[in-house]
PDB file of C-alpha atoms in Angstrom:
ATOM      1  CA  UNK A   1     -35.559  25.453  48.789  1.00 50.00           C
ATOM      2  CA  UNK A   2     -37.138  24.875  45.439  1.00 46.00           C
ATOM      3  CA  UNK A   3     -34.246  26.247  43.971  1.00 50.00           C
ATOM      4  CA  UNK A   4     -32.060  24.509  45.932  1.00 47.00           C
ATOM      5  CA  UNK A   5     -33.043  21.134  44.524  1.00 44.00           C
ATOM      6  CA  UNK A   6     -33.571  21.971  40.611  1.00 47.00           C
ATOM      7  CA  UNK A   7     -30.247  23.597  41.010  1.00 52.00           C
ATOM      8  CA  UNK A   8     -28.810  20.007  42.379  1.00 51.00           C
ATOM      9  CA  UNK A   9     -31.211  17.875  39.799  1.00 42.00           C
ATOM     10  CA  UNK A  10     -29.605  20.052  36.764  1.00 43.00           C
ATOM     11  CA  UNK A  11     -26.005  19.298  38.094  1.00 48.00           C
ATOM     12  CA  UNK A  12     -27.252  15.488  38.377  1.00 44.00           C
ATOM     13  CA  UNK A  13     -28.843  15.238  34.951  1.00 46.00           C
ATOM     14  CA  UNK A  14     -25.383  17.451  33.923  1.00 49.00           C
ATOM     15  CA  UNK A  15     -22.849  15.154  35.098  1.00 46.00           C
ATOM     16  CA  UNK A  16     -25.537  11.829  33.693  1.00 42.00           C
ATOM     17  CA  UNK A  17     -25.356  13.321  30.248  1.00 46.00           C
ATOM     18  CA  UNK A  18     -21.518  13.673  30.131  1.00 42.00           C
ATOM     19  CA  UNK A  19     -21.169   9.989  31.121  1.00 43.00           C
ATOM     20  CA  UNK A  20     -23.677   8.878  28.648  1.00 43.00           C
ATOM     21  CA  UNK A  21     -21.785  10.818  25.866  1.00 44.00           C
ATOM     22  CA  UNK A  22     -18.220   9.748  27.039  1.00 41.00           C
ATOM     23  CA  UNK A  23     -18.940   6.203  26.926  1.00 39.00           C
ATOM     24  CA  UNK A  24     -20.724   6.567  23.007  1.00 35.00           C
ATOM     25  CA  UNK A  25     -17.736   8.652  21.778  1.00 38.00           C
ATOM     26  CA  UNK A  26     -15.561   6.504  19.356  1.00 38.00           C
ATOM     27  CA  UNK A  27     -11.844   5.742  20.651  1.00 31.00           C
ATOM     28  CA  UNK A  28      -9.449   7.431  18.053  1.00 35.00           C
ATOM     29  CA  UNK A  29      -6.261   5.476  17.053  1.00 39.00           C
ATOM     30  CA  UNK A  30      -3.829   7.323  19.193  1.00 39.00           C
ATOM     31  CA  UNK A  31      -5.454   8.748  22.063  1.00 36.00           C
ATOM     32  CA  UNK A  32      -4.788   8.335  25.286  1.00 35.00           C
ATOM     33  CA  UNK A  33      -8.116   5.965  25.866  1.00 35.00           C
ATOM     34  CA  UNK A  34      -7.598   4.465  22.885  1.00 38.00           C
ATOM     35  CA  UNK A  35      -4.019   3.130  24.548  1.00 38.00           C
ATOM     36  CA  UNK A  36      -5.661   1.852  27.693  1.00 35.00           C
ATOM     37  CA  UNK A  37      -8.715   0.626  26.252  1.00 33.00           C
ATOM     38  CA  UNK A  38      -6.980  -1.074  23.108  1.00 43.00           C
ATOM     39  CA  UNK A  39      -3.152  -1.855  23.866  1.00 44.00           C
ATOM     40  CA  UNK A  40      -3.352  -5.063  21.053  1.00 47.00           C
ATOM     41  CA  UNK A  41      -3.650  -2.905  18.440  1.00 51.00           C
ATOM     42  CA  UNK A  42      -1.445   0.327  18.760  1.00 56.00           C
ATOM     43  CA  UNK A  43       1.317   1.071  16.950  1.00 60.00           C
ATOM     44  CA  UNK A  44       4.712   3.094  17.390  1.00 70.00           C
ATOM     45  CA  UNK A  45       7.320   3.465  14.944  1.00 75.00           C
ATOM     46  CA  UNK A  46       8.786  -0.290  15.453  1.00 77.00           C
ATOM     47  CA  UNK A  47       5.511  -1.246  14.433  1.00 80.00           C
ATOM     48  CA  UNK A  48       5.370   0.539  11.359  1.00 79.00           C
ATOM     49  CA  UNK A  49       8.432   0.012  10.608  1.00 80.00           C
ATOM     50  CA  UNK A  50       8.156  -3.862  10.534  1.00 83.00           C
ATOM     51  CA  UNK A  51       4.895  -3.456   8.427  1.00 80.00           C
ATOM     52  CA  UNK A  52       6.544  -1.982   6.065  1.00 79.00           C
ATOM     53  CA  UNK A  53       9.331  -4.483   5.421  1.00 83.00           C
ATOM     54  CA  UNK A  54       8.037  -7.729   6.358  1.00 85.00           C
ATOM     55  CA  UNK A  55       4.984  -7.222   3.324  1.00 84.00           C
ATOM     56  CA  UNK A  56       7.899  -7.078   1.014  1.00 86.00           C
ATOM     57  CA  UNK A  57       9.843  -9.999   2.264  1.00 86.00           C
ATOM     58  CA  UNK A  58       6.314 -12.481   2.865  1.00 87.00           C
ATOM     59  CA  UNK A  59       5.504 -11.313  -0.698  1.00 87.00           C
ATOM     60  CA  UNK A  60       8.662 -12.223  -1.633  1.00 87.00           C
ATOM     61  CA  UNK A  61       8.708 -15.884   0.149  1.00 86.00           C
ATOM     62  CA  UNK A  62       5.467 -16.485  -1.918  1.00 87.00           C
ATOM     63  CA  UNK A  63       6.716 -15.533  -5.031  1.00 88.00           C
ATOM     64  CA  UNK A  64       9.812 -17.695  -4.730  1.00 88.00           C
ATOM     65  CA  UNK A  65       7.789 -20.659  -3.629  1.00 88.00           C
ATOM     66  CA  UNK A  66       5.108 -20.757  -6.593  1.00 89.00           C
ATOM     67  CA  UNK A  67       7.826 -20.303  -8.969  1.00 88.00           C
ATOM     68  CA  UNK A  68       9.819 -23.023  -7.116  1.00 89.00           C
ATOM     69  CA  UNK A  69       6.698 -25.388  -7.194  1.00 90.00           C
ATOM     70  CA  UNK A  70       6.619 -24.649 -11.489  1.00 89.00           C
ATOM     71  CA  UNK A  71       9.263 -27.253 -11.580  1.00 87.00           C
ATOM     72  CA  UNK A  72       7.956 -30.602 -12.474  1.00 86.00           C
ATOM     73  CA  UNK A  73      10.737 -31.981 -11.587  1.00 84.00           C
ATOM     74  CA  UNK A  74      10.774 -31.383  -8.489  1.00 87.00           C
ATOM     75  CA  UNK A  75      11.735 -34.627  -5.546  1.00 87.00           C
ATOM     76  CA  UNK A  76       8.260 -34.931  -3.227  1.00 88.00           C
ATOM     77  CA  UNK A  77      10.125 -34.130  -0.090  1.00 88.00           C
ATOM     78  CA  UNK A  78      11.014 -30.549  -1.588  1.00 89.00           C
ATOM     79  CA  UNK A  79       7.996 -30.030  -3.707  1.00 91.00           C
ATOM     80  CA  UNK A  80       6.513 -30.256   0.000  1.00 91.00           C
ATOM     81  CA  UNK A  81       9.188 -27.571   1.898  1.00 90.00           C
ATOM     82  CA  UNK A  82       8.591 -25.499  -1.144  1.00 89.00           C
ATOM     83  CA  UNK A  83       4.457 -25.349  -0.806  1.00 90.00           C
ATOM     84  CA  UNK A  84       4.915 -24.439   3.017  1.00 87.00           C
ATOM     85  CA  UNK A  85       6.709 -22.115   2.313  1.00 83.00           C
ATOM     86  CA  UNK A  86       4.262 -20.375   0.613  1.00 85.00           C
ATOM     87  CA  UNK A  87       0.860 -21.250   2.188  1.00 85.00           C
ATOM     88  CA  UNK A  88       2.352 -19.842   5.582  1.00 85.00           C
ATOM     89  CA  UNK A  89       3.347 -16.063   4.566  1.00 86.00           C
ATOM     90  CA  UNK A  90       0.147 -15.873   2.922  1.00 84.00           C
ATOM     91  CA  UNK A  91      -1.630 -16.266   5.776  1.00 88.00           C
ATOM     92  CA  UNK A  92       0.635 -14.165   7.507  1.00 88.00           C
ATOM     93  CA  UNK A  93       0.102 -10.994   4.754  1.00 87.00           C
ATOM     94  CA  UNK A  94      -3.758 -11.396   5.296  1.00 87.00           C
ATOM     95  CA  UNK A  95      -3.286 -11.231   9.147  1.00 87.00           C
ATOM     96  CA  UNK A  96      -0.787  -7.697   8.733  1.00 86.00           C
ATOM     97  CA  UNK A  97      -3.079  -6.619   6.384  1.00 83.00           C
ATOM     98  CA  UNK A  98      -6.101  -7.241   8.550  1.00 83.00           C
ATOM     99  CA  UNK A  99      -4.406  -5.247  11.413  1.00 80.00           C
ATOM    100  CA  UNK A 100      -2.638  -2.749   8.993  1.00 76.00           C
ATOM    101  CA  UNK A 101      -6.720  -1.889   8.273  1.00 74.00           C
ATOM    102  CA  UNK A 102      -7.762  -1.441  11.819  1.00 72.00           C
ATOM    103  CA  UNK A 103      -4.570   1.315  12.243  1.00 68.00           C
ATOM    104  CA  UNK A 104      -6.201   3.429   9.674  1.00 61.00           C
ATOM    105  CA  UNK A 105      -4.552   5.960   7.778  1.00 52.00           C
ATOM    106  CA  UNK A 106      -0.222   5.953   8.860  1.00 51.00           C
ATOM    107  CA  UNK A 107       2.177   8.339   7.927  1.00 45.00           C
ATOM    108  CA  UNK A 108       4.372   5.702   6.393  1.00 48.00           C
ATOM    109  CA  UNK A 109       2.588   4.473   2.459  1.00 50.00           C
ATOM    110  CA  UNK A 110       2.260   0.913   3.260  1.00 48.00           C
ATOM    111  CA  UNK A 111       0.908  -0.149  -0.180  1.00 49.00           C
ATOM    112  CA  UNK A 112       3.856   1.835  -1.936  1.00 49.00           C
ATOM    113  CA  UNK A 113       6.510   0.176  -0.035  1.00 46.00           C
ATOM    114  CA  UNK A 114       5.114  -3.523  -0.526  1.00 43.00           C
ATOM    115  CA  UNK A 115       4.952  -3.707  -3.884  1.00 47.00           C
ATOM    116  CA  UNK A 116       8.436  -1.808  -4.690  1.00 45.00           C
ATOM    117  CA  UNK A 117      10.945  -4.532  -6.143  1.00 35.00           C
ATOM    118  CA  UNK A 118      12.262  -7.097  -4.107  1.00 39.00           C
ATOM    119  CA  UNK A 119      15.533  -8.858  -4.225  1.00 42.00           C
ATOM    120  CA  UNK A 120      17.462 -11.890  -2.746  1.00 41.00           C
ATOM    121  CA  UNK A 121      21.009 -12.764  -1.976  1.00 40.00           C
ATOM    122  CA  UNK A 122      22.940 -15.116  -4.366  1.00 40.00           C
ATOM    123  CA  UNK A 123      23.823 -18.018  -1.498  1.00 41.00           C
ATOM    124  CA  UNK A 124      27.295 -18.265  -2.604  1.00 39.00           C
ATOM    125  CA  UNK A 125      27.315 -13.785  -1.410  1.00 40.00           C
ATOM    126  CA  UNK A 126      28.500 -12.930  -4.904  1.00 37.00           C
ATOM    127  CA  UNK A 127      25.893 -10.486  -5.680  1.00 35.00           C
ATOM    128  CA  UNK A 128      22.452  -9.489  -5.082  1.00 39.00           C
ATOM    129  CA  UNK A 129      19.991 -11.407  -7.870  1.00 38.00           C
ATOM    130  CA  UNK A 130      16.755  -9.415  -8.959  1.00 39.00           C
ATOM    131  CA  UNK A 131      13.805 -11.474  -8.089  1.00 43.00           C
ATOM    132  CA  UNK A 132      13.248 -11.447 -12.054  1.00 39.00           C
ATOM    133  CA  UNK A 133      11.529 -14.342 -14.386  1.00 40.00           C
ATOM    134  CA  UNK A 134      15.189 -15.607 -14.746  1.00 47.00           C
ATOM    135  CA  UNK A 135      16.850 -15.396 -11.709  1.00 50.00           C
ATOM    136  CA  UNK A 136      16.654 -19.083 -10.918  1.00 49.00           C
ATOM    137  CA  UNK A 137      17.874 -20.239 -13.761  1.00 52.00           C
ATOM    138  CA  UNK A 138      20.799 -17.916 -13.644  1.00 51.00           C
ATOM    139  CA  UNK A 139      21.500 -19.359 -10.358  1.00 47.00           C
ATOM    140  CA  UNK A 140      20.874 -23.404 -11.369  1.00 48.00           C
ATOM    141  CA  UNK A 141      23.236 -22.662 -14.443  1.00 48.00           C
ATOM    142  CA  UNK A 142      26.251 -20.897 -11.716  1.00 45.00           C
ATOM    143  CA  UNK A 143      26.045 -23.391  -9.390  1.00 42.00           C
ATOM    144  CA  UNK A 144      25.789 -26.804 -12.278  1.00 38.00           C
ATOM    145  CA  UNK A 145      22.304 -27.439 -12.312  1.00 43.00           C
ATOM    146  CA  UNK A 146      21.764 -28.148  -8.672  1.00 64.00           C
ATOM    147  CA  UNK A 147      18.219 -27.198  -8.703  1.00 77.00           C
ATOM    148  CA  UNK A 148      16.677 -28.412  -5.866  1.00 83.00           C
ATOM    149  CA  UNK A 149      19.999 -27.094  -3.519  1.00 85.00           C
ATOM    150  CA  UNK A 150      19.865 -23.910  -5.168  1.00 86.00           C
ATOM    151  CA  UNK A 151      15.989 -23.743  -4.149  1.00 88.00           C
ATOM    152  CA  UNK A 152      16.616 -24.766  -0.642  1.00 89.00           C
ATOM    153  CA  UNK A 153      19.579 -22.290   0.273  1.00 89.00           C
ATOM    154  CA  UNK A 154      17.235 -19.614  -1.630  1.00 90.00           C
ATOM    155  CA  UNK A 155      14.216 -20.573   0.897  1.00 90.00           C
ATOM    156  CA  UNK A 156      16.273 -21.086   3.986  1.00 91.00           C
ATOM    157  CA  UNK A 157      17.781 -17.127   2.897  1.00 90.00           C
ATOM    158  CA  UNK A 158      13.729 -15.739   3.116  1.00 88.00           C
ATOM    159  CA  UNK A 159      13.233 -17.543   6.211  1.00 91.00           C
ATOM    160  CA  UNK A 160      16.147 -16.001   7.857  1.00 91.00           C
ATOM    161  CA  UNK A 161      14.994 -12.430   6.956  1.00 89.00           C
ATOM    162  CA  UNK A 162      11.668 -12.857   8.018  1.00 90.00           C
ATOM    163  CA  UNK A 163      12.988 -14.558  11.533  1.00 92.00           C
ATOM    164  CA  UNK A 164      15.465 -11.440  11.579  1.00 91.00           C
ATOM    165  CA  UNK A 165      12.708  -8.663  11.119  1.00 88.00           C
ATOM    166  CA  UNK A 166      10.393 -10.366  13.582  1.00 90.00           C
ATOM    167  CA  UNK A 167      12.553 -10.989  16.150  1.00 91.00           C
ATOM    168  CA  UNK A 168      13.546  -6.595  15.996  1.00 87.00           C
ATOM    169  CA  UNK A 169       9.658  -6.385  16.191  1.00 85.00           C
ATOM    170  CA  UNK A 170       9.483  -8.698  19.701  1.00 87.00           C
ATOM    171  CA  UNK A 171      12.230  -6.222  20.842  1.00 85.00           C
ATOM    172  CA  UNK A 172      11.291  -3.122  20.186  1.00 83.00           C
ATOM    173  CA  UNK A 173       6.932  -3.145  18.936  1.00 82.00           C
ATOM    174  CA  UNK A 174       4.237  -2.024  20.983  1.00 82.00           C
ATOM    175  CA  UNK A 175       0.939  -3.924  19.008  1.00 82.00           C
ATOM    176  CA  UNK A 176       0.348  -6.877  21.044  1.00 85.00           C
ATOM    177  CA  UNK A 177      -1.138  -8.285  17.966  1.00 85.00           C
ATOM    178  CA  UNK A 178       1.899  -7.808  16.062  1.00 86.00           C
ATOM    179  CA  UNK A 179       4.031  -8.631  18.479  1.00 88.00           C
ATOM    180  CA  UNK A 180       1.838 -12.460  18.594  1.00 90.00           C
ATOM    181  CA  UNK A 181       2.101 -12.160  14.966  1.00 89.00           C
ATOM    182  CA  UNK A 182       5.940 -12.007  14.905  1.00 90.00           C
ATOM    183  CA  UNK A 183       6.822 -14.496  17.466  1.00 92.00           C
ATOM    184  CA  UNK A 184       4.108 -17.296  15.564  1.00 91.00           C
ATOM    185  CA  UNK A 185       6.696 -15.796  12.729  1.00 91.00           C
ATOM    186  CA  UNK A 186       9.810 -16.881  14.600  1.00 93.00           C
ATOM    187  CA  UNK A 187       8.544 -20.435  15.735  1.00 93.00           C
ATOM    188  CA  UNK A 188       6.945 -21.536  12.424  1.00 92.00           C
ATOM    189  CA  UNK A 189      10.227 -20.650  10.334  1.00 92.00           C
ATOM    190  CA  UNK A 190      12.205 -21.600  12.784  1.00 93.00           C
ATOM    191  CA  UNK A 191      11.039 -25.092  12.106  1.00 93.00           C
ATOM    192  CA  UNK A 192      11.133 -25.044   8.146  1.00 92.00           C
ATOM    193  CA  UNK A 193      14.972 -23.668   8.162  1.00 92.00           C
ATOM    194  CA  UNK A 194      15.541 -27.262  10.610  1.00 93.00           C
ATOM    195  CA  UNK A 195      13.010 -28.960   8.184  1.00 91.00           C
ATOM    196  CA  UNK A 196      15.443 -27.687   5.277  1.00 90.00           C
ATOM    197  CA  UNK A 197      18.836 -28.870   7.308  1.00 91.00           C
ATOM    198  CA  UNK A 198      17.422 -32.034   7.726  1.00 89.00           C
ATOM    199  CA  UNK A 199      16.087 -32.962   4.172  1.00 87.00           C
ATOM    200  CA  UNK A 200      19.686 -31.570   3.130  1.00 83.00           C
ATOM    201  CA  UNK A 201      21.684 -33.932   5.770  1.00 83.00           C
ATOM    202  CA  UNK A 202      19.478 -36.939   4.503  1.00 79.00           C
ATOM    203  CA  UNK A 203      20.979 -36.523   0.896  1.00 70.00           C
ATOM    204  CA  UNK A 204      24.060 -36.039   2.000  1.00 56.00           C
ATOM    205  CA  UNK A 205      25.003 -32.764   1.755  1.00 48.00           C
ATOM    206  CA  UNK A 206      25.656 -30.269   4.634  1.00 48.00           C
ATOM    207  CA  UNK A 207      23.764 -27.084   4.738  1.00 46.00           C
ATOM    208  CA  UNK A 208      26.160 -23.975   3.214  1.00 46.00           C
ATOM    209  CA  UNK A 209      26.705 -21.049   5.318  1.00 45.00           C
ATOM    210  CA  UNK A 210      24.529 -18.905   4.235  1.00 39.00           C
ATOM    211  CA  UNK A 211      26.198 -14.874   4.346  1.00 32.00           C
TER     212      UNK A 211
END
């Protein structure tokens, strides 16, 4: 009888300790509990994928925005498209970032691929302008000095990417964070392209088709 019941207290205190360690063990990126207990913040090759070439394009957007905003000449109403345009994708780097840390280590080299040079499409489709000091200016002198048009179709291009790459992400991601991410993405440029049509219509000149 006696060994009867420290034979059934062993297999208590047994099964007791395996729960207690189960629920202290970490959940690995990955696993199989780590996808039930974590869904927000897993990541398949969509995922990835979009980290990797949205940093380059939001790095992008900011770069052309500050370098926009250097103009002192600049009319208030785009002086003001031009300084949303970059306080938004800077928020939205930190936020990818931020989540690009809680993934951990990923086969793809995130850093390497976000700071590789960036270009941007010459609105008229000629050619594709290096995102160098002087690619404004080449474009201002092409088109006959309109600066602030040439700035516009140039922002209204980035938007359109970023829209583009987000809206691949909504369709095909599995991070419920990114996938929040993206679609905030979406709506927010979404309204600065119509902010851009508008400004354009109220001085008269229809928005180019941008290829």
């Amino acid at each position: 009888m006696k060994c009867v019941f420290a034979s059934g207290f062993l297999a208590i205190m047994a099964a007791f300790s395996f729960s207690a360690c189960a629920a202290e063990a970490p959940i690995l990126p990955g696993s199989a509990s780590s996808s039930a207990a974590a869904p927000g913040i897993m990541a398949n090759t969509a995922d990835l994928e979009f980290m990797v070439r949205a940093l380059p394009v939001l790095h992008s957007s900011v770069d052309l925005g500050e370098r926009i905003l250097e103009d002192e000449n600049l009319s208030p109403g785009v002086r003001i498209i031009a300084e949303k345009a970059v306080a938004r994708p800077q928020d939205e780097i930190i936020q990818l970032n931020e989540l690009k840390g809680q993934w951990g280590n990923s086969p793809l080299d995130l850093e390497t691929h976000a700071k590789e040079a960036m270009q941007v499409t010459d609105p008229t489709g000629a050619k594709a302008v290096p995102q160098s000091q002087g690619d404004l200016q080449h474009l201002n002198d092409s088109w006959g000095g309109e600066h602030e048009l040439t700035y516009l179709l140039l922002l209204r291009q980035q938007l359109g990417d970023s829209i583009e790459l987000a809206e691949e992400l909504m369709a095909e991601g599995e991070s419920l964070r990114l996938r929040d991410i993206a679609e905030q993405m979406v709506q927010v440029k979404s309204r600065r392209i119509n902010e851009i049509d508008e400004y354009l219509n109220t001085v008269n000149e229809e928005p180019r088709e941008l290829r």
